[in-house]
Amino acid sequence: MQNSTETLTLRMRGIGKTFPGVKALDDVDFELRAGEVMALVGENGAGKSTLLKILAGVYQPDEGEIFVAGEVVEISDPQDSQRRNIAMIYQELNLAAHLSVAENVFVGREPRTRLGLVDFRKMNRETRKLFEESLHTADIDPRIEVRRLSIAQKQLVEIARALSLEADVIVMDEPTSSLSESEVQVLLDLVRRLRDGGLAVIYVSHRLEEVFKISDRVTVLRDGQLVGVQSTEETNPDEIVRMMVGRELEDLYGEAEETQSSEAGLEVRDLMLPGTSQGISFRARAGEIVGLSGLMGAGRTELARAVFGADPVDGGTVLVEGAEVPPGSPGRSIAAGIGYVPEDRKLQGLFLGMSVRENVTAASSRHVGRGGFIRFREDRRLAEESREQLEIRTSSVEQS
């Protein structure tokens, strides 16, 4: 891979950011050239999201400077970032589902007729031109509602919107997390074309095989600090992992050993998902990890939700330690000892307006309540215990 130019499009120097009790970023430098794909990697909590939110204008840095095209700038809000020709494409796509593709591409910047009305004909025409000339696809009708598109197509809409803004820098946050293998390849090919056209791309991913396929350089963060920047042609995945975790890993994936436990954990017998003709059966013994694999649409999420009781089933049995769990009731599943971490944690798994403590104990009211009242001391003790056990990075369990 090669860069079309050595021109610095973006430079972040000495960036620091502190939240109550947490140093999220400490003296971080970041540079990006035109015509380059820069991967940004690090473990969860390394500071990647905080750095990107500063670039997006969501957060303001406590220390440091930002240079765009060699000029010191202050990015005080997302509009500032957009005016600096920086476009963000988040993992959770930011689209209006009931608006058309064209309306999403030009939202807030709709072309107008002489009478001040939205010029839908021009908007549709310009959107189609973007897809055909810049994204090399004619498969998406600008008039169709976004809710009818696949995840891969929605990402193309986000990219088209970024290009319509004449962005010089495009940030892609985990763009392939919900894509099939073929869709991933299409996206990577598109990123290469954007780079070859002179755009600067920040590519955030936990998938190192993608990082080495698509990026020119890799920036590694750990515990809020810059560990280093490597050319992908001069490094390898093992070295990047060492930089991410701060130690030598002799065995990246560990060794799978069959559990010797005979204790019954979870057993699923002939569970029938709606619309299927064959039941699903499996066991997970105490101390055992069982993986569910399959392509998108194969039913992995549907099976997990059905086992938890979140979705109805057409038949079958779920047992925990030999005792049958009535279907279709998350409350009874929780009481039986089944927990569920949903695919979309932000939308389905958290109360964003509530504190860490309230989220941690939301499903445990029977343990912390008495006579219809919450025992605050016990509630807080359970939250603090979970915070320590799971190493939740927060200044307080009362933080929301």
Short mmCIF file of C-alpha atoms in Angstrom, two decimals:
data_model
loop_
_atom_site.label_atom_id
_atom_site.label_comp_id
_atom_site.label_asym_id
_atom_site.label_seq_id
_atom_site.Cartn_x
_atom_site.Cartn_y
_atom_site.Cartn_z
CA MET A 1 0.00 0.00 0.00
CA GLN A 2 1.21 3.50 -0.68
CA ASN A 3 0.22 7.04 0.08
CA SER A 4 -0.61 9.44 -2.74
CA THR A 5 0.99 12.30 -0.80
CA GLU A 6 2.83 13.04 2.42
CA THR A 7 0.63 16.08 3.16
CA LEU A 8 -0.66 16.12 6.75
CA THR A 9 -4.42 16.51 6.58
CA LEU A 10 -4.93 16.17 10.33
CA ARG A 11 -2.73 16.44 13.38
CA MET A 12 -3.74 16.06 17.03
CA ARG A 13 -0.91 16.98 19.43
CA GLY A 14 -0.68 16.34 23.16
CA ILE A 15 -4.38 15.55 23.53
CA GLY A 16 -5.53 15.00 27.12
CA LYS A 17 -9.01 14.32 28.46
CA THR A 18 -10.08 13.56 32.02
CA PHE A 19 -13.48 12.47 33.23
CA PRO A 20 -14.30 12.31 36.96
CA GLY A 21 -11.81 9.82 38.35
CA VAL A 22 -10.67 8.58 34.93
CA LYS A 23 -7.80 9.80 32.73
CA ALA A 24 -9.24 8.83 29.34
CA LEU A 25 -6.43 10.33 27.22
CA ASP A 26 -2.94 11.33 28.31
CA ASP A 27 -0.69 13.34 25.95
CA VAL A 28 -1.82 11.54 22.79
CA ASP A 29 -0.45 12.48 19.35
CA PHE A 30 -2.22 11.45 16.15
CA GLU A 31 -1.37 12.24 12.53
CA LEU A 32 -3.16 11.50 9.26
CA ARG A 33 -2.02 12.12 5.71
CA ALA A 34 -4.07 12.70 2.58
CA GLY A 35 -4.46 9.51 0.56
CA GLU A 36 -3.88 7.29 3.59
CA VAL A 37 -5.86 4.76 5.59
CA MET A 38 -4.80 4.96 9.24
CA ALA A 39 -6.05 2.16 11.46
CA LEU A 40 -6.76 3.05 15.09
CA VAL A 41 -6.61 0.04 17.40
CA GLY A 42 -6.58 -0.77 21.09
CA GLU A 43 -8.46 -2.79 23.66
CA ASN A 44 -11.81 -1.62 25.02
CA GLY A 45 -11.14 1.40 27.23
CA ALA A 46 -7.91 2.29 25.43
CA GLY A 47 -9.23 5.75 24.51
CA LYS A 48 -10.19 5.27 20.86
CA SER A 49 -13.78 6.48 21.25
CA THR A 50 -12.75 9.49 23.35
CA LEU A 51 -10.17 10.55 20.75
CA LEU A 52 -12.72 10.25 17.94
CA LYS A 53 -15.38 12.14 19.90
CA ILE A 54 -12.92 14.99 20.39
CA LEU A 55 -12.32 15.01 16.65
CA ALA A 56 -16.09 14.95 16.09
CA GLY A 57 -16.69 17.88 18.47
CA VAL A 58 -18.69 15.79 20.94
CA TYR A 59 -16.01 16.28 23.61
CA GLN A 60 -13.50 19.10 24.00
CA PRO A 61 -9.92 18.23 25.01
CA ASP A 62 -8.55 19.42 28.36
CA GLU A 63 -5.07 19.69 26.85
CA GLY A 64 -3.55 19.71 23.39
CA GLU A 65 -4.09 21.16 19.95
CA ILE A 66 -5.79 20.09 16.73
CA PHE A 67 -4.42 21.06 13.32
CA VAL A 68 -6.45 20.72 10.11
CA ALA A 69 -4.51 21.34 6.89
CA GLY A 70 -1.73 22.88 8.99
CA GLU A 71 -3.99 25.37 10.78
CA VAL A 72 -4.76 25.26 14.52
CA VAL A 73 -8.51 24.84 14.93
CA GLU A 74 -11.00 24.57 17.77
CA ILE A 75 -13.70 21.96 17.25
CA SER A 76 -16.38 22.95 19.73
CA ASP A 77 -19.30 20.94 18.36
CA PRO A 78 -20.17 18.43 15.59
CA GLN A 79 -21.03 21.27 13.21
CA ASP A 80 -17.50 22.63 13.66
CA SER A 81 -16.11 19.22 12.77
CA GLN A 82 -18.30 19.04 9.68
CA ARG A 83 -17.23 22.52 8.61
CA ARG A 84 -13.62 21.32 8.83
CA ASN A 85 -14.51 18.62 6.27
CA ILE A 86 -14.42 15.79 8.81
CA ALA A 87 -17.13 13.14 8.45
CA MET A 88 -17.92 10.50 11.07
CA ILE A 89 -19.46 7.12 10.26
CA TYR A 90 -20.28 5.48 13.58
CA GLN A 91 -20.80 1.80 14.30
CA GLU A 92 -24.38 2.68 15.19
CA LEU A 93 -25.47 4.21 11.91
CA ASN A 94 -26.95 7.70 12.19
CA LEU A 95 -29.75 7.59 9.64
CA ALA A 96 -33.43 8.55 9.66
CA ALA A 97 -35.16 5.26 8.85
CA HIS A 98 -38.38 6.74 7.42
CA LEU A 99 -36.69 9.26 5.15
CA SER A 100 -35.50 8.41 1.66
CA VAL A 101 -31.89 7.70 0.75
CA ALA A 102 -31.57 11.12 -0.90
CA GLU A 103 -33.14 12.91 2.08
CA ASN A 104 -30.60 11.24 4.39
CA VAL A 105 -27.68 12.15 2.14
CA PHE A 106 -28.67 15.83 2.00
CA VAL A 107 -30.36 16.19 5.40
CA GLY A 108 -30.17 19.82 6.52
CA ARG A 109 -28.71 20.83 3.15
CA GLU A 110 -31.59 20.06 0.80
CA PRO A 111 -31.43 21.82 -2.60
CA ARG A 112 -34.23 24.36 -3.05
CA THR A 113 -36.31 25.64 -5.93
CA ARG A 114 -36.73 29.35 -6.63
CA LEU A 115 -39.84 29.26 -4.45
CA GLY A 116 -37.87 27.86 -1.50
CA LEU A 117 -39.33 24.37 -1.75
CA VAL A 118 -37.21 21.23 -1.55
CA ASP A 119 -36.07 20.29 -5.05
CA PHE A 120 -36.59 16.53 -4.81
CA ARG A 121 -35.78 15.96 -8.46
CA LYS A 122 -32.35 17.60 -8.13
CA MET A 123 -31.70 15.90 -4.78
CA ASN A 124 -32.46 12.46 -6.23
CA ARG A 125 -30.35 13.20 -9.31
CA GLU A 126 -27.34 14.35 -7.25
CA THR A 127 -27.64 11.32 -4.96
CA ARG A 128 -27.75 8.92 -7.88
CA LYS A 129 -24.68 10.63 -9.35
CA LEU A 130 -22.81 10.21 -6.05
CA PHE A 131 -23.54 6.50 -5.92
CA GLU A 132 -22.65 5.87 -9.55
CA GLU A 133 -19.54 8.04 -9.90
CA SER A 134 -18.02 7.91 -6.41
CA LEU A 135 -19.25 4.62 -4.98
CA HIS A 136 -19.45 2.73 -8.29
CA THR A 137 -22.90 1.32 -7.64
CA ALA A 138 -26.31 1.84 -9.19
CA ASP A 139 -28.09 -0.66 -6.94
CA ILE A 140 -29.62 1.85 -4.52
CA ASP A 141 -32.68 3.88 -5.52
CA PRO A 142 -32.38 7.41 -4.02
CA ARG A 143 -36.17 7.48 -3.52
CA ILE A 144 -36.42 4.35 -1.36
CA GLU A 145 -36.85 4.63 2.42
CA VAL A 146 -33.67 3.81 4.34
CA ARG A 147 -35.48 1.32 6.59
CA ARG A 148 -35.83 -0.99 3.59
CA LEU A 149 -32.07 -1.22 3.03
CA SER A 150 -29.60 -3.80 4.30
CA ILE A 151 -26.91 -2.83 6.81
CA ALA A 152 -24.31 -2.79 4.02
CA GLN A 153 -26.48 -0.48 1.90
CA LYS A 154 -27.07 1.82 4.87
CA GLN A 155 -23.32 2.16 5.30
CA LEU A 156 -23.06 3.21 1.66
CA VAL A 157 -25.66 5.91 2.37
CA GLU A 158 -23.50 7.17 5.26
CA ILE A 159 -20.44 7.23 2.99
CA ALA A 160 -22.39 9.02 0.25
CA ARG A 161 -23.43 11.67 2.79
CA ALA A 162 -19.79 12.12 3.81
CA LEU A 163 -18.78 12.55 0.17
CA SER A 164 -21.60 15.03 -0.42
CA LEU A 165 -20.07 17.13 2.38
CA GLU A 166 -16.80 17.14 0.40
CA ALA A 167 -15.06 15.59 3.39
CA ASP A 168 -11.28 15.40 3.43
CA VAL A 169 -11.27 13.04 6.43
CA ILE A 170 -13.66 10.12 6.87
CA VAL A 171 -13.75 8.23 10.17
CA MET A 172 -15.12 4.67 10.05
CA ASP A 173 -15.85 3.14 13.46
CA GLU A 174 -16.09 -0.68 13.31
CA PRO A 175 -17.69 -0.52 9.83
CA THR A 176 -17.74 -4.29 9.22
CA SER A 177 -19.11 -5.47 12.58
CA SER A 178 -22.51 -6.42 11.09
CA LEU A 179 -21.48 -7.36 7.54
CA SER A 180 -21.12 -10.71 5.80
CA GLU A 181 -17.78 -11.73 4.28
CA SER A 182 -18.78 -10.66 0.77
CA GLU A 183 -20.08 -7.31 2.06
CA VAL A 184 -16.83 -6.76 3.97
CA GLN A 185 -14.86 -7.22 0.75
CA VAL A 186 -17.07 -4.72 -1.09
CA LEU A 187 -16.54 -2.17 1.69
CA LEU A 188 -12.77 -2.68 1.77
CA ASP A 189 -12.59 -2.21 -2.00
CA LEU A 190 -14.53 1.04 -1.61
CA VAL A 191 -12.18 2.28 1.13
CA ARG A 192 -9.22 1.61 -1.16
CA ARG A 193 -10.83 3.66 -3.93
CA LEU A 194 -11.50 6.53 -1.52
CA ARG A 195 -7.87 6.44 -0.40
CA ASP A 196 -6.58 6.29 -3.96
CA GLY A 197 -8.75 9.32 -4.72
CA GLY A 198 -6.86 11.32 -2.09
CA LEU A 199 -9.17 11.02 0.93
CA ALA A 200 -7.75 10.45 4.40
CA VAL A 201 -9.49 7.61 6.24
CA ILE A 202 -9.37 6.68 9.94
CA TYR A 203 -10.36 3.02 10.22
CA VAL A 204 -11.26 1.69 13.68
CA SER A 205 -11.49 -2.08 14.01
CA HIS A 206 -10.81 -4.98 16.36
CA ARG A 207 -10.33 -7.28 13.35
CA LEU A 208 -6.60 -7.27 12.71
CA GLU A 209 -6.91 -9.21 9.46
CA GLU A 210 -8.91 -6.29 8.07
CA VAL A 211 -6.45 -3.77 9.49
CA PHE A 212 -3.60 -5.39 7.57
CA LYS A 213 -5.66 -5.67 4.39
CA ILE A 214 -6.76 -2.05 4.25
CA SER A 215 -4.49 0.26 6.25
CA ASP A 216 -1.19 1.95 5.45
CA ARG A 217 -0.28 2.61 9.08
CA VAL A 218 -1.58 1.58 12.50
CA THR A 219 -1.88 3.80 15.58
CA VAL A 220 -2.04 1.81 18.83
CA LEU A 221 -3.54 3.17 22.07
CA ARG A 222 -3.39 1.52 25.49
CA ASP A 223 -4.86 2.86 28.73
CA GLY A 224 -5.36 6.31 27.22
CA GLN A 225 -1.79 6.65 25.97
CA LEU A 226 -0.14 6.41 22.57
CA VAL A 227 1.94 3.23 22.39
CA GLY A 228 3.22 3.74 18.86
CA VAL A 229 2.56 4.07 15.14
CA GLN A 230 3.61 1.29 12.75
CA SER A 231 3.62 0.86 8.98
CA THR A 232 1.57 -2.23 8.14
CA GLU A 233 4.29 -3.25 5.67
CA GLU A 234 6.86 -3.30 8.47
CA THR A 235 4.94 -4.99 11.28
CA ASN A 236 2.69 -8.01 11.87
CA PRO A 237 -0.44 -8.88 13.88
CA ASP A 238 1.55 -10.41 16.76
CA GLU A 239 3.49 -7.19 17.28
CA ILE A 240 0.31 -5.09 17.18
CA VAL A 241 -1.31 -7.37 19.77
CA ARG A 242 1.77 -7.02 22.01
CA MET A 243 1.49 -3.25 21.74
CA MET A 244 -2.23 -3.37 22.55
CA VAL A 245 -1.98 -5.54 25.66
CA GLY A 246 1.50 -4.57 26.87
CA ARG A 247 2.90 -8.06 27.18
CA GLU A 248 4.03 -11.06 25.16
CA LEU A 249 1.25 -13.48 24.28
CA GLU A 250 2.54 -17.02 23.83
CA ASP A 251 -0.85 -18.33 22.76
CA LEU A 252 -3.21 -15.78 21.24
CA TYR A 253 -6.31 -17.95 21.37
CA GLY A 254 -5.54 -20.23 24.31
CA GLU A 255 -6.09 -23.94 24.29
CA ALA A 256 -9.59 -25.37 24.24
CA GLU A 257 -9.93 -28.20 26.73
CA GLU A 258 -13.03 -30.30 27.03
CA THR A 259 -14.59 -29.83 30.43
CA GLN A 260 -14.67 -32.87 32.67
CA SER A 261 -17.72 -31.59 34.53
CA SER A 262 -20.83 -33.73 34.43
CA GLU A 263 -22.95 -31.06 36.09
CA ALA A 264 -25.97 -30.04 34.06
CA GLY A 265 -25.78 -26.37 33.13
CA LEU A 266 -28.01 -25.32 30.26
CA GLU A 267 -29.81 -27.80 28.03
CA VAL A 268 -31.93 -26.92 25.00
CA ARG A 269 -34.13 -29.65 23.52
CA ASP A 270 -35.78 -29.38 20.10
CA LEU A 271 -36.34 -25.62 20.36
CA MET A 272 -38.45 -24.55 17.38
CA LEU A 273 -38.00 -20.97 16.20
CA PRO A 274 -41.00 -19.47 14.35
CA GLY A 275 -40.86 -20.23 10.63
CA THR A 276 -38.47 -23.18 11.00
CA SER A 277 -39.16 -26.87 10.48
CA GLN A 278 -36.42 -28.39 12.61
CA GLY A 279 -35.78 -28.14 16.32
CA ILE A 280 -32.41 -27.05 17.77
CA SER A 281 -30.75 -28.97 20.59
CA PHE A 282 -27.50 -28.35 22.47
CA ARG A 283 -25.96 -28.54 25.95
CA ALA A 284 -23.61 -26.27 27.88
CA ARG A 285 -22.23 -28.01 30.95
CA ALA A 286 -21.02 -26.18 34.04
CA GLY A 287 -17.64 -24.61 33.31
CA GLU A 288 -18.03 -24.98 29.55
CA ILE A 289 -18.17 -22.38 26.75
CA VAL A 290 -20.31 -23.30 23.75
CA GLY A 291 -20.04 -21.17 20.61
CA LEU A 292 -22.88 -20.47 18.18
CA SER A 293 -21.70 -19.69 14.66
CA GLY A 294 -23.30 -18.97 11.31
CA LEU A 295 -23.67 -16.31 8.64
CA MET A 296 -25.90 -13.27 9.02
CA GLY A 297 -29.53 -14.36 8.95
CA ALA A 298 -28.73 -17.90 10.08
CA GLY A 299 -30.65 -17.41 13.33
CA ARG A 300 -27.91 -17.05 15.96
CA THR A 301 -29.45 -13.97 17.61
CA GLU A 302 -32.96 -15.39 17.30
CA LEU A 303 -31.86 -18.58 19.06
CA ALA A 304 -30.18 -16.67 21.89
CA ARG A 305 -33.26 -14.48 22.39
CA ALA A 306 -35.53 -17.52 22.38
CA VAL A 307 -33.43 -19.33 24.99
CA PHE A 308 -33.63 -16.22 27.18
CA GLY A 309 -37.40 -16.06 26.71
CA ALA A 310 -37.38 -12.71 24.90
CA ASP A 311 -39.04 -14.16 21.78
CA PRO A 312 -41.79 -16.79 21.41
CA VAL A 313 -41.05 -20.32 20.23
CA ASP A 314 -43.19 -22.92 18.48
CA GLY A 315 -42.00 -25.77 20.66
CA GLY A 316 -39.15 -27.27 22.60
CA THR A 317 -37.73 -27.10 26.10
CA VAL A 318 -35.08 -25.10 27.95
CA LEU A 319 -33.64 -26.55 31.16
CA VAL A 320 -31.25 -25.05 33.72
CA GLU A 321 -29.61 -27.55 36.08
CA GLY A 322 -32.27 -30.04 35.05
CA ALA A 323 -35.25 -27.80 35.85
CA GLU A 324 -37.50 -26.66 33.00
CA VAL A 325 -37.74 -22.90 32.39
CA PRO A 326 -41.16 -21.75 31.10
CA PRO A 327 -40.77 -20.23 27.60
CA GLY A 328 -41.46 -16.62 26.66
CA SER A 329 -40.59 -15.02 30.01
CA PRO A 330 -37.28 -13.16 30.51
CA GLY A 331 -38.19 -12.69 34.18
CA ARG A 332 -38.43 -16.42 34.78
CA SER A 333 -35.23 -16.99 32.79
CA ILE A 334 -33.39 -14.49 35.01
CA ALA A 335 -34.80 -16.17 38.12
CA ALA A 336 -33.52 -19.50 36.78
CA GLY A 337 -30.03 -18.04 36.34
CA ILE A 338 -29.95 -17.18 32.62
CA GLY A 339 -28.39 -13.85 31.68
CA TYR A 340 -28.48 -12.23 28.25
CA VAL A 341 -26.13 -9.67 26.66
CA PRO A 342 -27.97 -8.42 23.54
CA GLU A 343 -26.42 -7.75 20.15
CA ASP A 344 -27.22 -4.03 20.39
CA ARG A 345 -26.19 -3.22 23.96
CA LYS A 346 -26.98 0.48 23.71
CA LEU A 347 -30.49 0.03 22.33
CA GLN A 348 -31.59 -3.18 24.05
CA GLY A 349 -29.31 -3.69 27.03
CA LEU A 350 -28.90 -0.38 28.87
CA PHE A 351 -30.94 2.43 30.41
CA LEU A 352 -28.80 5.30 29.14
CA GLY A 353 -30.37 7.92 31.40
CA MET A 354 -29.78 5.87 34.55
CA SER A 355 -26.65 5.35 36.64
CA VAL A 356 -24.20 2.46 36.48
CA ARG A 357 -25.64 1.21 39.78
CA GLU A 358 -29.21 1.27 38.51
CA ASN A 359 -28.24 -0.53 35.31
CA VAL A 360 -26.24 -3.20 37.14
CA THR A 361 -29.04 -4.03 39.59
CA ALA A 362 -32.05 -3.46 37.31
CA ALA A 363 -32.61 -7.19 36.86
CA SER A 364 -31.79 -8.06 40.50
CA SER A 365 -34.59 -6.35 42.41
CA ARG A 366 -35.41 -9.59 44.23
CA HIS A 367 -31.92 -9.50 45.75
CA VAL A 368 -31.88 -5.84 46.75
CA GLY A 369 -35.55 -5.18 47.43
CA ARG A 370 -37.82 -5.91 50.36
CA GLY A 371 -41.52 -5.21 50.70
CA GLY A 372 -41.58 -3.28 47.45
CA PHE A 373 -38.69 -0.99 48.47
CA ILE A 374 -35.08 -0.97 47.28
CA ARG A 375 -32.47 -1.43 50.00
CA PHE A 376 -30.04 1.23 48.81
CA ARG A 377 -27.06 -0.05 50.80
CA GLU A 378 -27.42 -3.56 49.36
CA ASP A 379 -28.11 -2.10 45.92
CA ARG A 380 -24.86 -0.13 46.03
CA ARG A 381 -22.87 -3.05 47.46
CA LEU A 382 -23.94 -5.28 44.56
CA ALA A 383 -23.06 -2.57 42.03
CA GLU A 384 -19.62 -1.99 43.60
CA GLU A 385 -18.99 -5.73 43.62
CA SER A 386 -19.83 -5.96 39.91
CA ARG A 387 -17.70 -2.91 39.16
CA GLU A 388 -14.66 -4.52 40.76
CA GLN A 389 -15.26 -7.98 39.30
CA LEU A 390 -15.80 -6.75 35.73
CA GLU A 391 -13.26 -3.90 35.95
CA ILE A 392 -15.83 -1.31 34.87
CA ARG A 393 -14.02 1.96 34.25
CA THR A 394 -16.09 4.62 35.96
CA SER A 395 -15.42 7.24 38.61
CA SER A 396 -18.51 6.18 40.55
CA VAL A 397 -21.35 3.69 40.28
CA GLU A 398 -23.63 6.73 40.45
CA GLN A 399 -22.27 7.96 37.10
CA SER A 400 -24.73 7.69 34.21
#
